[in-house]
PDB file of C-alpha atoms in Angstrom:
ATOM      1  CA  UNK A 205     124.304  69.319  67.706  1.00 48.00           C
ATOM      2  CA  UNK A 206     126.772  71.143  69.981  1.00 50.00           C
ATOM      3  CA  UNK A 207     129.001  72.667  67.330  1.00 51.00           C
ATOM      4  CA  UNK A 208     129.754  76.367  67.087  1.00 53.00           C
ATOM      5  CA  UNK A 209     128.171  76.622  63.646  1.00 52.00           C
ATOM      6  CA  UNK A 210     125.075  78.813  63.455  1.00 53.00           C
ATOM      7  CA  UNK A 211     121.972  77.896  61.437  1.00 54.00           C
ATOM      8  CA  UNK A 212     123.282  79.583  58.295  1.00 52.00           C
ATOM      9  CA  UNK A 213     126.175  77.121  58.294  1.00 52.00           C
ATOM     10  CA  UNK A 214     128.766  79.779  59.083  1.00 53.00           C
ATOM     11  CA  UNK A 215     131.130  79.289  62.016  1.00 51.00           C
ATOM     12  CA  UNK A 216     130.693  81.815  64.778  1.00 49.00           C
ATOM     13  CA  UNK A 217     128.607  82.525  67.801  1.00 47.00           C
ATOM     14  CA  UNK A 218     125.968  80.021  68.778  1.00 46.00           C
ATOM     15  CA  UNK A 219     123.469  82.781  69.716  1.00 47.00           C
ATOM     16  CA  UNK A 220     123.024  85.235  66.869  1.00 48.00           C
ATOM     17  CA  UNK A 221     119.572  86.426  67.885  1.00 43.00           C
ATOM     18  CA  UNK A 222     119.199  89.076  70.594  1.00 47.00           C
ATOM     19  CA  UNK A 223     118.135  87.981  74.055  1.00 44.00           C
ATOM     20  CA  UNK A 224     114.329  87.831  74.370  1.00 46.00           C
ATOM     21  CA  UNK A 225     112.864  90.616  76.463  1.00 49.00           C
ATOM     22  CA  UNK A 226     110.821  89.958  79.578  1.00 50.00           C
ATOM     23  CA  UNK A 227     107.096  90.417  79.003  1.00 54.00           C
ATOM     24  CA  UNK A 228     105.581  93.305  80.940  1.00 57.00           C
ATOM     25  CA  UNK A 229     102.735  91.185  82.331  1.00 71.00           C
ATOM     26  CA  UNK A 230     104.940  88.617  84.074  1.00 85.00           C
ATOM     27  CA  UNK A 231     105.723  89.561  87.694  1.00 88.00           C
ATOM     28  CA  UNK A 232     109.044  88.964  89.396  1.00 93.00           C
ATOM     29  CA  UNK A 233     108.327  86.383  92.100  1.00 94.00           C
ATOM     30  CA  UNK A 234     110.084  85.862  95.406  1.00 95.00           C
ATOM     31  CA  UNK A 235     108.926  82.331  96.231  1.00 95.00           C
ATOM     32  CA  UNK A 236     107.985  81.046  99.684  1.00 96.00           C
ATOM     33  CA  UNK A 237     111.311  79.285 100.269  1.00 96.00           C
ATOM     34  CA  UNK A 238     113.421  82.350  99.378  1.00 95.00           C
ATOM     35  CA  UNK A 239     114.865  84.767 101.939  1.00 97.00           C
ATOM     36  CA  UNK A 240     116.348  88.061 100.712  1.00 96.00           C
ATOM     37  CA  UNK A 241     118.318  90.637 102.658  1.00 96.00           C
ATOM     38  CA  UNK A 242     118.603  93.872 100.694  1.00 96.00           C
ATOM     39  CA  UNK A 243     116.535  96.387  98.769  1.00 96.00           C
ATOM     40  CA  UNK A 244     114.538  95.353  95.691  1.00 96.00           C
ATOM     41  CA  UNK A 245     113.969  97.720  92.755  1.00 95.00           C
ATOM     42  CA  UNK A 246     111.850  96.636  89.792  1.00 93.00           C
ATOM     43  CA  UNK A 247     110.211  98.576  86.956  1.00 92.00           C
ATOM     44  CA  UNK A 248     107.422  96.001  86.604  1.00 93.00           C
ATOM     45  CA  UNK A 249     105.374  93.934  89.030  1.00 96.00           C
ATOM     46  CA  UNK A 250     106.699  92.080  92.083  1.00 97.00           C
ATOM     47  CA  UNK A 251     105.038  89.289  94.030  1.00 97.00           C
ATOM     48  CA  UNK A 252     106.548  88.423  97.405  1.00 97.00           C
ATOM     49  CA  UNK A 253     105.711  85.031  98.873  1.00 97.00           C
ATOM     50  CA  UNK A 254     108.951  84.627 100.847  1.00 97.00           C
ATOM     51  CA  UNK A 255     110.853  86.739 103.364  1.00 98.00           C
ATOM     52  CA  UNK A 256     112.430  90.125 102.501  1.00 97.00           C
ATOM     53  CA  UNK A 257     114.468  92.321 104.826  1.00 98.00           C
ATOM     54  CA  UNK A 258     114.788  95.588 102.921  1.00 97.00           C
ATOM     55  CA  UNK A 259     112.799  98.171 101.013  1.00 98.00           C
ATOM     56  CA  UNK A 260     110.858  97.273  97.864  1.00 97.00           C
ATOM     57  CA  UNK A 261     110.214  99.713  95.025  1.00 97.00           C
ATOM     58  CA  UNK A 262     108.166  98.632  92.018  1.00 96.00           C
ATOM     59  CA  UNK A 263     105.181  99.502  89.836  1.00 96.00           C
ATOM     60  CA  UNK A 264     102.849  96.966  91.501  1.00 97.00           C
ATOM     61  CA  UNK A 265     103.637  94.996  94.649  1.00 97.00           C
ATOM     62  CA  UNK A 266     101.736  91.987  95.980  1.00 97.00           C
ATOM     63  CA  UNK A 267     102.633  90.617  99.405  1.00 98.00           C
ATOM     64  CA  UNK A 268     101.359  87.028  99.596  1.00 97.00           C
ATOM     65  CA  UNK A 269      99.581  85.480 102.572  1.00 96.00           C
ATOM     66  CA  UNK A 270     102.662  83.686 103.930  1.00 95.00           C
ATOM     67  CA  UNK A 271     105.123  86.495 103.113  1.00 98.00           C
ATOM     68  CA  UNK A 272     107.033  88.716 105.530  1.00 98.00           C
ATOM     69  CA  UNK A 273     108.566  92.077 104.615  1.00 98.00           C
ATOM     70  CA  UNK A 274     110.741  93.962 107.091  1.00 98.00           C
ATOM     71  CA  UNK A 275     111.048  97.255 105.211  1.00 98.00           C
ATOM     72  CA  UNK A 276     109.172  99.913 103.300  1.00 98.00           C
ATOM     73  CA  UNK A 277     107.082  99.524 100.169  1.00 98.00           C
ATOM     74  CA  UNK A 278     106.790 102.116  97.399  1.00 97.00           C
ATOM     75  CA  UNK A 279     104.668 101.536  94.287  1.00 97.00           C
ATOM     76  CA  UNK A 280     101.713 102.661  92.222  1.00 96.00           C
ATOM     77  CA  UNK A 281      99.616  99.904  93.794  1.00 97.00           C
ATOM     78  CA  UNK A 282     100.202  97.611  96.770  1.00 98.00           C
ATOM     79  CA  UNK A 283      98.121  94.586  97.772  1.00 98.00           C
ATOM     80  CA  UNK A 284      99.007  93.098 101.165  1.00 98.00           C
ATOM     81  CA  UNK A 285      97.874  89.655 102.311  1.00 98.00           C
ATOM     82  CA  UNK A 286     100.867  88.887 104.561  1.00 98.00           C
ATOM     83  CA  UNK A 287     103.020  90.676 107.129  1.00 98.00           C
ATOM     84  CA  UNK A 288     104.664  94.074 106.506  1.00 98.00           C
ATOM     85  CA  UNK A 289     106.713  95.943 109.082  1.00 98.00           C
ATOM     86  CA  UNK A 290     107.497  99.321 107.489  1.00 98.00           C
ATOM     87  CA  UNK A 291     106.076 102.344 105.711  1.00 98.00           C
ATOM     88  CA  UNK A 292     103.805 101.820 102.696  1.00 98.00           C
ATOM     89  CA  UNK A 293     103.667 104.547 100.008  1.00 97.00           C
ATOM     90  CA  UNK A 294     101.374 103.949  97.058  1.00 97.00           C
ATOM     91  CA  UNK A 295      98.601 105.497  95.012  1.00 96.00           C
ATOM     92  CA  UNK A 296      96.360 102.511  95.743  1.00 97.00           C
ATOM     93  CA  UNK A 297      96.700 100.274  98.826  1.00 98.00           C
ATOM     94  CA  UNK A 298      94.574  97.196  99.561  1.00 98.00           C
ATOM     95  CA  UNK A 299      94.816  95.337 102.874  1.00 98.00           C
ATOM     96  CA  UNK A 300      93.246  91.892 102.580  1.00 98.00           C
ATOM     97  CA  UNK A 301      91.707  90.179 105.633  1.00 97.00           C
ATOM     98  CA  UNK A 302      94.954  88.259 106.307  1.00 98.00           C
ATOM     99  CA  UNK A 303      97.135  91.418 106.208  1.00 98.00           C
ATOM    100  CA  UNK A 304      99.235  92.382 109.232  1.00 98.00           C
ATOM    101  CA  UNK A 305     100.802  95.836 108.817  1.00 98.00           C
ATOM    102  CA  UNK A 306     102.876  97.715 111.376  1.00 98.00           C
ATOM    103  CA  UNK A 307     103.795 101.093 109.937  1.00 97.00           C
ATOM    104  CA  UNK A 308     102.348 104.185 108.324  1.00 97.00           C
ATOM    105  CA  UNK A 309     100.423 104.095 105.051  1.00 97.00           C
ATOM    106  CA  UNK A 310     100.586 107.064 102.675  1.00 97.00           C
ATOM    107  CA  UNK A 311      98.025 106.624  99.914  1.00 97.00           C
ATOM    108  CA  UNK A 312      95.626 108.188  97.426  1.00 96.00           C
ATOM    109  CA  UNK A 313      93.189 105.264  97.731  1.00 96.00           C
ATOM    110  CA  UNK A 314      92.944 102.793 100.627  1.00 97.00           C
ATOM    111  CA  UNK A 315      90.783  99.686 101.069  1.00 97.00           C
ATOM    112  CA  UNK A 316      90.868  97.596 104.255  1.00 96.00           C
ATOM    113  CA  UNK A 317      89.010  94.293 104.474  1.00 97.00           C
ATOM    114  CA  UNK A 318      87.407  93.238 107.742  1.00 97.00           C
ATOM    115  CA  UNK A 319      89.935  91.230 109.757  1.00 96.00           C
ATOM    116  CA  UNK A 320      93.038  93.073 108.537  1.00 97.00           C
ATOM    117  CA  UNK A 321      95.420  94.319 111.251  1.00 97.00           C
ATOM    118  CA  UNK A 322      96.946  97.794 110.992  1.00 97.00           C
ATOM    119  CA  UNK A 323      99.076  99.526 113.597  1.00 97.00           C
ATOM    120  CA  UNK A 324     100.126 102.878 112.242  1.00 96.00           C
ATOM    121  CA  UNK A 325      98.897 106.094 110.742  1.00 96.00           C
ATOM    122  CA  UNK A 326      97.008 106.330 107.455  1.00 95.00           C
ATOM    123  CA  UNK A 327      97.467 109.571 105.542  1.00 96.00           C
ATOM    124  CA  UNK A 328      95.971 110.498 102.201  1.00 95.00           C
ATOM    125  CA  UNK A 329      98.439 112.191  99.877  1.00 91.00           C
ATOM    126  CA  UNK A 330      97.507 114.909  97.415  1.00 78.00           C
ATOM    127  CA  UNK A 331      98.085 114.491  93.710  1.00 59.00           C
ATOM    128  CA  UNK A 332     100.236 117.649  93.690  1.00 46.00           C
ATOM    129  CA  UNK A 333     101.760 118.011  97.176  1.00 39.00           C
ATOM    130  CA  UNK A 334     104.357 120.597  96.068  1.00 38.00           C
ATOM    131  CA  UNK A 335     101.652 122.958  94.770  1.00 34.00           C
ATOM    132  CA  UNK A 336      99.561 122.507  97.903  1.00 36.00           C
ATOM    133  CA  UNK A 337     102.506 123.365 100.150  1.00 38.00           C
ATOM    134  CA  UNK A 338     103.539 126.341  98.037  1.00 41.00           C
ATOM    135  CA  UNK A 339     100.051 127.864  98.080  1.00 42.00           C
ATOM    136  CA  UNK A 340      99.634 127.329 101.820  1.00 46.00           C
ATOM    137  CA  UNK A 341     102.946 129.024 102.731  1.00 48.00           C
ATOM    138  CA  UNK A 342     102.140 132.415 101.143  1.00 53.00           C
ATOM    139  CA  UNK A 343      99.315 133.394 103.543  1.00 52.00           C
ATOM    140  CA  UNK A 344     101.531 132.477 106.500  1.00 50.00           C
ATOM    141  CA  UNK A 345     104.330 134.717 105.188  1.00 55.00           C
ATOM    142  CA  UNK A 346     101.858 137.593 104.880  1.00 57.00           C
ATOM    143  CA  UNK A 347     100.573 137.049 108.433  1.00 53.00           C
ATOM    144  CA  UNK A 348     104.125 137.027 109.833  1.00 52.00           C
ATOM    145  CA  UNK A 349     104.982 140.182 107.888  1.00 59.00           C
ATOM    146  CA  UNK A 350     101.860 141.963 109.250  1.00 58.00           C
ATOM    147  CA  UNK A 351     102.640 140.948 112.838  1.00 52.00           C
ATOM    148  CA  UNK A 352     106.262 142.134 112.553  1.00 53.00           C
ATOM    149  CA  UNK A 353     105.179 145.474 111.038  1.00 61.00           C
ATOM    150  CA  UNK A 354     102.521 146.066 113.739  1.00 56.00           C
ATOM    151  CA  UNK A 355     105.002 145.227 116.509  1.00 54.00           C
ATOM    152  CA  UNK A 356     107.581 147.643 115.027  1.00 57.00           C
ATOM    153  CA  UNK A 357     104.992 150.478 114.825  1.00 57.00           C
ATOM    154  CA  UNK A 358     103.589 149.941 118.329  1.00 57.00           C
ATOM    155  CA  UNK A 359     106.898 149.038 119.973  1.00 57.00           C
TER     156      UNK A 359
END
């Protein structure tokens, strides 16, 4: 039962098969009795029900009703039911009625249920912020150039 013979009857490693991969649909969970100090980075989904002091970066983040996060959140989508003290950056942000957020929210889509608490600035982000900045700088350069030329001619 505990011998080092694999199923083929040959001596060797007990584990010949590769380690099973984590399914994409299963979130990483920080349970209610867990306290973490440090940043969290995950390529999948994260559900926080405990206490985290640090930034969280993931594809989808859910902050449970009894959870506390002292740090920023960055994800494709964020759903907040608990307490967050930090900046939230996500394409889609949902603040449930039990949410308590102190910090700015940068979003493409924002939903706030009646009863949610938010102290901070909400700012919609463009899908292509680099392009928007680049196109808005050119007219300013032209205006500055015209003003400098007119001042040199009249001066």
